[in-house]
Amino acid sequence: MMTHQELIIELSHRLKWPEKRVAEVLEAAVVTMNGRLSEQSRLTMPGLGDFATRKRTEYISVNPETNERYLIPPAVELLFEVDAELKEKLKSKLIQ
Amino acid sequence: MDRFETVGPDEIASLLATNRKEITREDAQRFIEEWIAIITDVVAEKGKLEVNDFGTFSLAQCREEETNASIAAGESEVPCFYRVDFTPHDTLRKSVNSSFIHFEPSLLNEGVTFGDLPEVEEGKTDETVSEINRIKFMMVNPTALNPATVGSNPLSESLNQLTHESEPPQPPAVHQPTPPRSGKLRRRRERSRLWIPILGGAAIIVAGLFFFNTTERQSGVHRNTRTGSFPRE
């Protein structure tokens, strides 16, 4: 697994920027993307995938063991749909 | 979806440059491109990447029961399923769901219904998006090959593990199909078969000598008692 800090180090190597600058820009990018997603925009990242929101309507959840029924309120969920390009890349890596 | 405004990397780069004067548009664009490239590389290589306050990208195997069933059935090729997931960070999840954040599930009394509201078993999730993010490919069944020639592919190793985990312990059968063995294994077995009779013969000789000596000693004691003298200590 790659952690947030390791991501900063890797970005710093690739961009040849100081780590502090990378951390600041990454934070700004995350805030920007979160802001757009909160406005329920669809975020498209070529080569990675799409981030979209979807309103899930309310429903009744049933516990099969106790038969208790709960009314689950509506919610806005964040969905991620992987790009076809990434799927192919992962498939070829896994098959190797 | 309620709103369909699509935002791409260019827009994100523009917003970044607008919000942060110290970042030029070109730098922001390079940053976004490299970030996407790292995410795709890491998910392919390491399987998981975490971005604080945004979320975690992960690649995991799924639907193992189908894979196990095919292995158990001895099919020459088995389907393998992997899924790419994004788990949003709590911060992002709450921010996206800000309109309904204060609503909570409530327990319903018996007999209370709400018209057309669907009833779903607890724990069941919507499979639609999971299907989109699923990667399926066919893999040669590693158990159908000679165990000595199975490659070091981690996927085939994990499939091997699945095989061993899924098989319940069984008593040894009278007739079992012997898997094909390599020449080295056959010679090793033949050598071990030769040693067994040799060791057995040596054990018989040692036992015979032991008993022979014992009886000799005992007969020595009896002779001395007949002559009236005690054996020397």
Coordinates of C-alpha atoms in Angstrom, one line a residue:
Chain A
M1 CA 0.0 0.0 0.0
M2 CA 1.2 3.6 -0.7
T3 CA 0.4 6.1 2.0
H4 CA -0.3 9.8 1.6
Q5 CA 3.3 10.7 2.6
E6 CA 4.8 8.2 0.2
L7 CA 2.6 9.7 -2.5
I8 CA 4.0 13.1 -1.8
I9 CA 7.6 11.7 -2.0
E10 CA 6.8 10.0 -5.3
L11 CA 5.2 13.2 -6.7
S12 CA 8.2 15.2 -5.6
H13 CA 10.6 12.8 -7.5
R14 CA 8.5 12.9 -10.7
L15 CA 7.8 16.7 -10.7
K16 CA 11.2 17.6 -9.2
W17 CA 9.5 19.9 -6.7
P18 CA 10.2 20.2 -3.0
E19 CA 8.0 17.9 -0.9
K20 CA 6.6 20.9 1.0
R21 CA 5.3 22.4 -2.3
V22 CA 3.9 19.1 -3.4
A23 CA 2.1 18.7 -0.1
E24 CA 0.5 22.1 -0.4
V25 CA -0.6 21.6 -4.0
L26 CA -2.0 18.1 -3.2
E27 CA -4.0 19.6 -0.4
A28 CA -5.3 22.4 -2.6
A29 CA -6.2 19.8 -5.3
V30 CA -8.1 17.7 -2.8
V31 CA -10.0 20.7 -1.5
T32 CA -10.9 21.8 -5.0
M33 CA -12.1 18.3 -6.1
N34 CA -14.0 17.8 -2.8
G35 CA -15.7 21.1 -3.4
R36 CA -16.8 20.3 -6.9
L37 CA -18.0 16.8 -5.8
S38 CA -20.0 18.4 -2.9
E39 CA -21.8 20.5 -5.5
Q40 CA -22.7 17.2 -7.2
S41 CA -20.6 17.7 -10.3
R42 CA -19.1 14.8 -12.1
L43 CA -15.3 14.6 -12.0
T44 CA -13.6 13.0 -15.0
M45 CA -10.0 11.9 -14.7
P46 CA -8.8 10.4 -18.0
G47 CA -6.8 7.2 -17.4
L48 CA -8.3 6.8 -14.0
G49 CA -12.0 7.1 -14.0
D50 CA -15.1 9.2 -13.2
F51 CA -16.3 10.3 -9.8
A52 CA -20.0 11.0 -9.6
T53 CA -22.7 11.5 -7.0
R54 CA -26.0 9.7 -6.9
K55 CA -28.9 10.2 -4.7
R56 CA -30.0 7.0 -3.0
T57 CA -33.7 7.1 -2.0
E58 CA -34.9 5.9 1.3
Y59 CA -35.6 2.2 1.8
I60 CA -36.4 -0.3 4.6
S61 CA -33.5 -2.4 5.8
V62 CA -34.5 -5.8 7.3
N63 CA -32.3 -7.7 9.7
P64 CA -32.7 -11.4 8.6
E65 CA -31.9 -12.7 12.1
T66 CA -34.0 -10.5 14.3
N67 CA -36.5 -9.4 11.6
E68 CA -36.1 -5.8 12.8
R69 CA -36.9 -3.2 10.2
Y70 CA -35.2 0.1 9.9
L71 CA -36.2 3.1 7.8
I72 CA -32.9 4.2 6.1
P73 CA -33.0 7.9 5.1
P74 CA -32.0 9.1 1.7
A75 CA -28.4 9.9 1.1
V76 CA -26.1 11.3 -1.6
E77 CA -23.4 8.7 -2.4
L78 CA -20.1 9.1 -4.1
L79 CA -19.5 6.6 -6.9
F80 CA -16.3 5.8 -8.8
E81 CA -16.4 4.3 -12.3
V82 CA -13.0 3.0 -13.4
D83 CA -11.7 4.1 -16.8
A84 CA -11.5 1.5 -19.6
E85 CA -7.9 2.3 -20.1
L86 CA -7.1 1.6 -16.4
K87 CA -9.1 -1.6 -16.6
E88 CA -7.0 -2.9 -19.5
K89 CA -3.7 -1.9 -17.9
L90 CA -4.7 -3.7 -14.7
K91 CA -5.8 -6.8 -16.6
S92 CA -2.5 -7.1 -18.5
K93 CA -0.6 -6.6 -15.2
L94 CA -2.7 -9.3 -13.5
I95 CA -2.4 -11.8 -16.3
Q96 CA 1.5 -11.5 -16.4
Chain B
M1 CA -27.4 12.2 -10.8
D2 CA -28.9 15.5 -9.8
R3 CA -26.5 17.8 -11.6
F4 CA -24.4 16.9 -14.7
E5 CA -21.7 19.5 -14.8
T6 CA -18.6 17.6 -15.8
V7 CA -15.2 18.7 -14.5
G8 CA -12.0 17.4 -16.0
P9 CA -8.4 17.8 -15.2
D10 CA -8.1 21.1 -17.1
E11 CA -10.9 22.6 -15.1
I12 CA -9.3 21.4 -11.9
A13 CA -5.9 22.8 -13.0
S14 CA -7.6 26.2 -13.8
L15 CA -9.4 26.2 -10.4
L16 CA -6.1 25.4 -8.6
A17 CA -4.3 28.2 -10.4
T18 CA -7.1 30.6 -9.6
N19 CA -7.4 29.7 -6.0
R20 CA -3.7 29.5 -5.4
K21 CA -1.7 32.4 -7.0
E22 CA 1.6 30.7 -6.4
I23 CA 0.6 27.8 -8.7
T24 CA 0.7 28.4 -12.5
R25 CA -1.8 26.7 -14.7
E26 CA 0.9 24.7 -16.4
D27 CA 2.3 23.5 -13.0
A28 CA -1.2 22.6 -11.9
Q29 CA -1.9 20.6 -15.1
R30 CA 1.5 18.7 -14.8
F31 CA 0.6 18.0 -11.2
I32 CA -2.8 16.5 -12.0
E33 CA -1.3 14.4 -14.8
E34 CA 1.4 13.0 -12.7
W35 CA -1.0 12.4 -9.8
I36 CA -3.3 10.3 -12.1
A37 CA -0.3 8.4 -13.5
I38 CA 0.9 7.5 -10.0
I39 CA -2.5 6.3 -8.9
T40 CA -2.9 4.0 -11.9
D41 CA 0.7 2.6 -11.4
V42 CA 0.3 2.1 -7.7
V43 CA -3.1 0.4 -7.9
A44 CA -1.6 -1.9 -10.6
E45 CA 1.6 -2.7 -8.6
K46 CA 0.7 -2.4 -4.9
G47 CA -3.1 -2.6 -4.9
K48 CA -3.8 0.3 -2.6
L49 CA -3.3 4.0 -2.4
E50 CA -4.5 6.4 0.2
V51 CA -5.0 10.1 -0.2
N52 CA -5.8 12.1 2.9
D53 CA -9.2 13.7 3.1
F54 CA -10.0 12.3 -0.4
G55 CA -10.1 8.5 -0.2
T56 CA -8.5 5.2 -0.8
F57 CA -8.1 3.4 -4.2
S58 CA -7.8 -0.3 -4.0
L59 CA -7.7 -3.4 -6.1
A60 CA -9.0 -6.6 -4.6
Q61 CA -10.0 -10.1 -5.7
C62 CA -13.7 -10.8 -5.6
R63 CA -16.1 -13.6 -6.3
E64 CA -13.7 -16.2 -5.1
E65 CA -16.5 -18.8 -4.8
E66 CA -16.8 -18.9 -8.6
T67 CA -13.0 -19.2 -9.0
N68 CA -12.9 -21.9 -6.3
A69 CA -15.8 -23.8 -7.9
S70 CA -14.0 -23.9 -11.2
I71 CA -10.8 -25.1 -9.6
A72 CA -12.6 -27.8 -7.7
A73 CA -14.4 -28.9 -10.8
G74 CA -11.0 -29.3 -12.4
E75 CA -11.6 -27.0 -15.4
S76 CA -8.6 -26.2 -17.5
E77 CA -9.3 -22.5 -17.3
V78 CA -10.7 -20.7 -14.3
P79 CA -12.3 -17.2 -14.3
C80 CA -10.6 -14.7 -12.0
F81 CA -12.4 -11.5 -10.8
Y82 CA -10.8 -8.4 -9.5
R83 CA -12.5 -5.1 -8.6
V84 CA -11.2 -1.6 -8.5
D85 CA -12.7 0.3 -5.6
F86 CA -12.6 3.9 -4.3
T87 CA -13.6 4.4 -0.7
P88 CA -14.2 8.0 0.1
H89 CA -12.7 9.6 3.2
D90 CA -15.2 10.5 5.9
T91 CA -14.5 14.2 5.2
L92 CA -15.5 13.8 1.6
R93 CA -18.4 11.4 2.3
K94 CA -20.0 13.8 4.8
S95 CA -19.4 16.8 2.5
V96 CA -21.1 15.1 -0.4
N97 CA -24.0 14.0 1.8
S98 CA -24.3 17.3 3.6
S99 CA -28.0 17.7 2.7
F100 CA -29.0 14.5 4.6
I101 CA -26.2 14.3 7.2
H102 CA -28.6 14.9 10.1
F103 CA -31.0 12.1 9.2
E104 CA -30.6 8.8 11.0
P105 CA -32.0 5.3 10.5
S106 CA -35.1 4.7 12.7
L107 CA -36.5 1.4 14.0
L108 CA -40.0 0.6 12.7
N109 CA -42.7 -1.0 14.8
E110 CA -44.2 -4.2 13.6
G111 CA -46.8 -3.8 10.9
V112 CA -45.7 -0.3 9.9
T113 CA -45.4 0.0 6.1
F114 CA -44.6 2.8 3.8
G115 CA -46.4 2.0 0.6
D116 CA -43.9 1.4 -2.2
L117 CA -40.7 1.6 -0.2
P118 CA -38.5 -1.4 -1.1
E119 CA -37.4 -3.7 1.7
V120 CA -33.8 -4.8 1.4
E121 CA -32.0 -7.4 3.5
E122 CA -29.3 -5.9 5.7
G123 CA -25.9 -6.0 4.2
K124 CA -26.9 -6.3 0.6
T125 CA -25.3 -3.7 -1.6
D126 CA -26.1 -2.3 -5.0
E127 CA -24.1 -4.4 -7.5
T128 CA -24.4 -2.1 -10.4
V129 CA -21.3 0.0 -9.9
S130 CA -19.4 -3.1 -8.7
E131 CA -20.1 -4.7 -12.1
I132 CA -18.7 -1.7 -13.9
N133 CA -15.5 -1.8 -11.9
R134 CA -15.0 -5.5 -12.1
I135 CA -12.1 -7.0 -14.2
K136 CA -12.5 -10.5 -15.4
F137 CA -10.0 -12.7 -17.1
M138 CA -9.4 -16.4 -17.6
M139 CA -6.4 -18.1 -16.0
V140 CA -5.0 -21.5 -16.6
N141 CA -5.9 -23.7 -13.6
P142 CA -2.6 -24.2 -11.7
T143 CA -3.8 -27.4 -10.1
A144 CA -4.2 -29.0 -13.5
L145 CA -0.4 -28.5 -14.1
N146 CA 2.5 -30.5 -12.6
P147 CA 3.0 -28.9 -9.1
A148 CA 6.8 -28.7 -9.8
T149 CA 6.3 -26.6 -12.8
V150 CA 3.8 -24.1 -11.4
G151 CA 5.2 -20.6 -11.9
S152 CA 6.0 -18.0 -9.3
N153 CA 3.1 -15.7 -10.5
P154 CA 1.6 -14.4 -7.3
L155 CA -1.9 -14.8 -8.8
S156 CA -1.3 -18.5 -9.4
E157 CA 0.1 -18.8 -5.9
S158 CA -3.0 -17.2 -4.5
L159 CA -5.1 -19.6 -6.6
N160 CA -3.1 -22.5 -5.1
Q161 CA -3.8 -21.1 -1.6
L162 CA -7.5 -20.9 -2.4
T163 CA -7.3 -24.6 -3.5
H164 CA -5.7 -25.7 -0.3
E165 CA -8.1 -23.6 1.8
S166 CA -11.2 -24.7 0.0
E167 CA -10.5 -28.4 0.2
P168 CA -11.8 -30.0 3.4
P169 CA -9.6 -32.6 5.1
Q170 CA -10.4 -36.1 3.6
P171 CA -9.4 -39.6 4.7
P172 CA -6.9 -41.3 2.4
A173 CA -8.7 -43.1 -0.4
V174 CA -7.7 -46.7 -1.5
H175 CA -7.4 -45.7 -5.1
Q176 CA -6.0 -42.3 -5.8
P177 CA -4.9 -41.0 -9.2
T178 CA -1.2 -40.5 -8.9
P179 CA -0.2 -37.1 -10.4
P180 CA 2.6 -37.2 -13.0
R181 CA 6.0 -37.0 -11.3
S182 CA 9.3 -35.7 -12.7
G183 CA 12.4 -37.9 -13.1
K184 CA 14.1 -36.4 -10.1
L185 CA 11.2 -37.3 -7.8
R186 CA 11.1 -40.9 -9.1
R187 CA 14.8 -41.5 -8.5
R188 CA 14.6 -40.0 -5.0
R189 CA 11.7 -42.4 -4.2
E190 CA 13.6 -45.4 -5.5
R191 CA 16.7 -44.5 -3.4
S192 CA 14.6 -44.2 -0.3
R193 CA 13.0 -47.6 -1.1
L194 CA 16.5 -49.2 -1.1
W195 CA 17.5 -47.9 2.3
I196 CA 14.5 -49.4 4.0
P197 CA 15.5 -53.1 3.7
I198 CA 19.1 -52.2 4.5
L199 CA 18.2 -50.5 7.7
G200 CA 15.8 -53.3 8.6
G201 CA 18.5 -55.9 8.2
A202 CA 21.0 -53.9 10.3
A203 CA 18.3 -53.6 13.0
I204 CA 17.8 -57.4 13.0
I205 CA 21.6 -58.0 13.3
V206 CA 21.9 -55.5 16.2
A207 CA 18.9 -57.1 18.0
G208 CA 20.4 -60.6 17.5
L209 CA 23.8 -59.5 18.9
F210 CA 22.1 -58.0 21.9
F211 CA 20.1 -61.1 22.7
F212 CA 23.1 -63.4 22.0
N213 CA 25.2 -61.4 24.5
T214 CA 22.4 -61.4 27.0
T215 CA 22.0 -65.2 26.9
E216 CA 25.9 -65.6 27.0
R217 CA 26.0 -63.6 30.2
Q218 CA 23.1 -65.5 31.7
S219 CA 24.7 -68.9 30.9
G220 CA 27.9 -67.6 32.4
V221 CA 26.1 -66.9 35.7
H222 CA 24.6 -70.4 35.8
R223 CA 28.0 -72.1 35.2
N224 CA 29.5 -70.2 38.1
T225 CA 26.7 -71.1 40.5
R226 CA 27.1 -74.8 39.7
T227 CA 30.9 -74.7 40.5
G228 CA 30.1 -72.7 43.7
S229 CA 31.9 -69.6 42.9
F230 CA 30.5 -66.1 42.5
P231 CA 31.0 -64.1 39.3
R232 CA 33.5 -61.4 39.6
E233 CA 32.0 -57.9 39.7

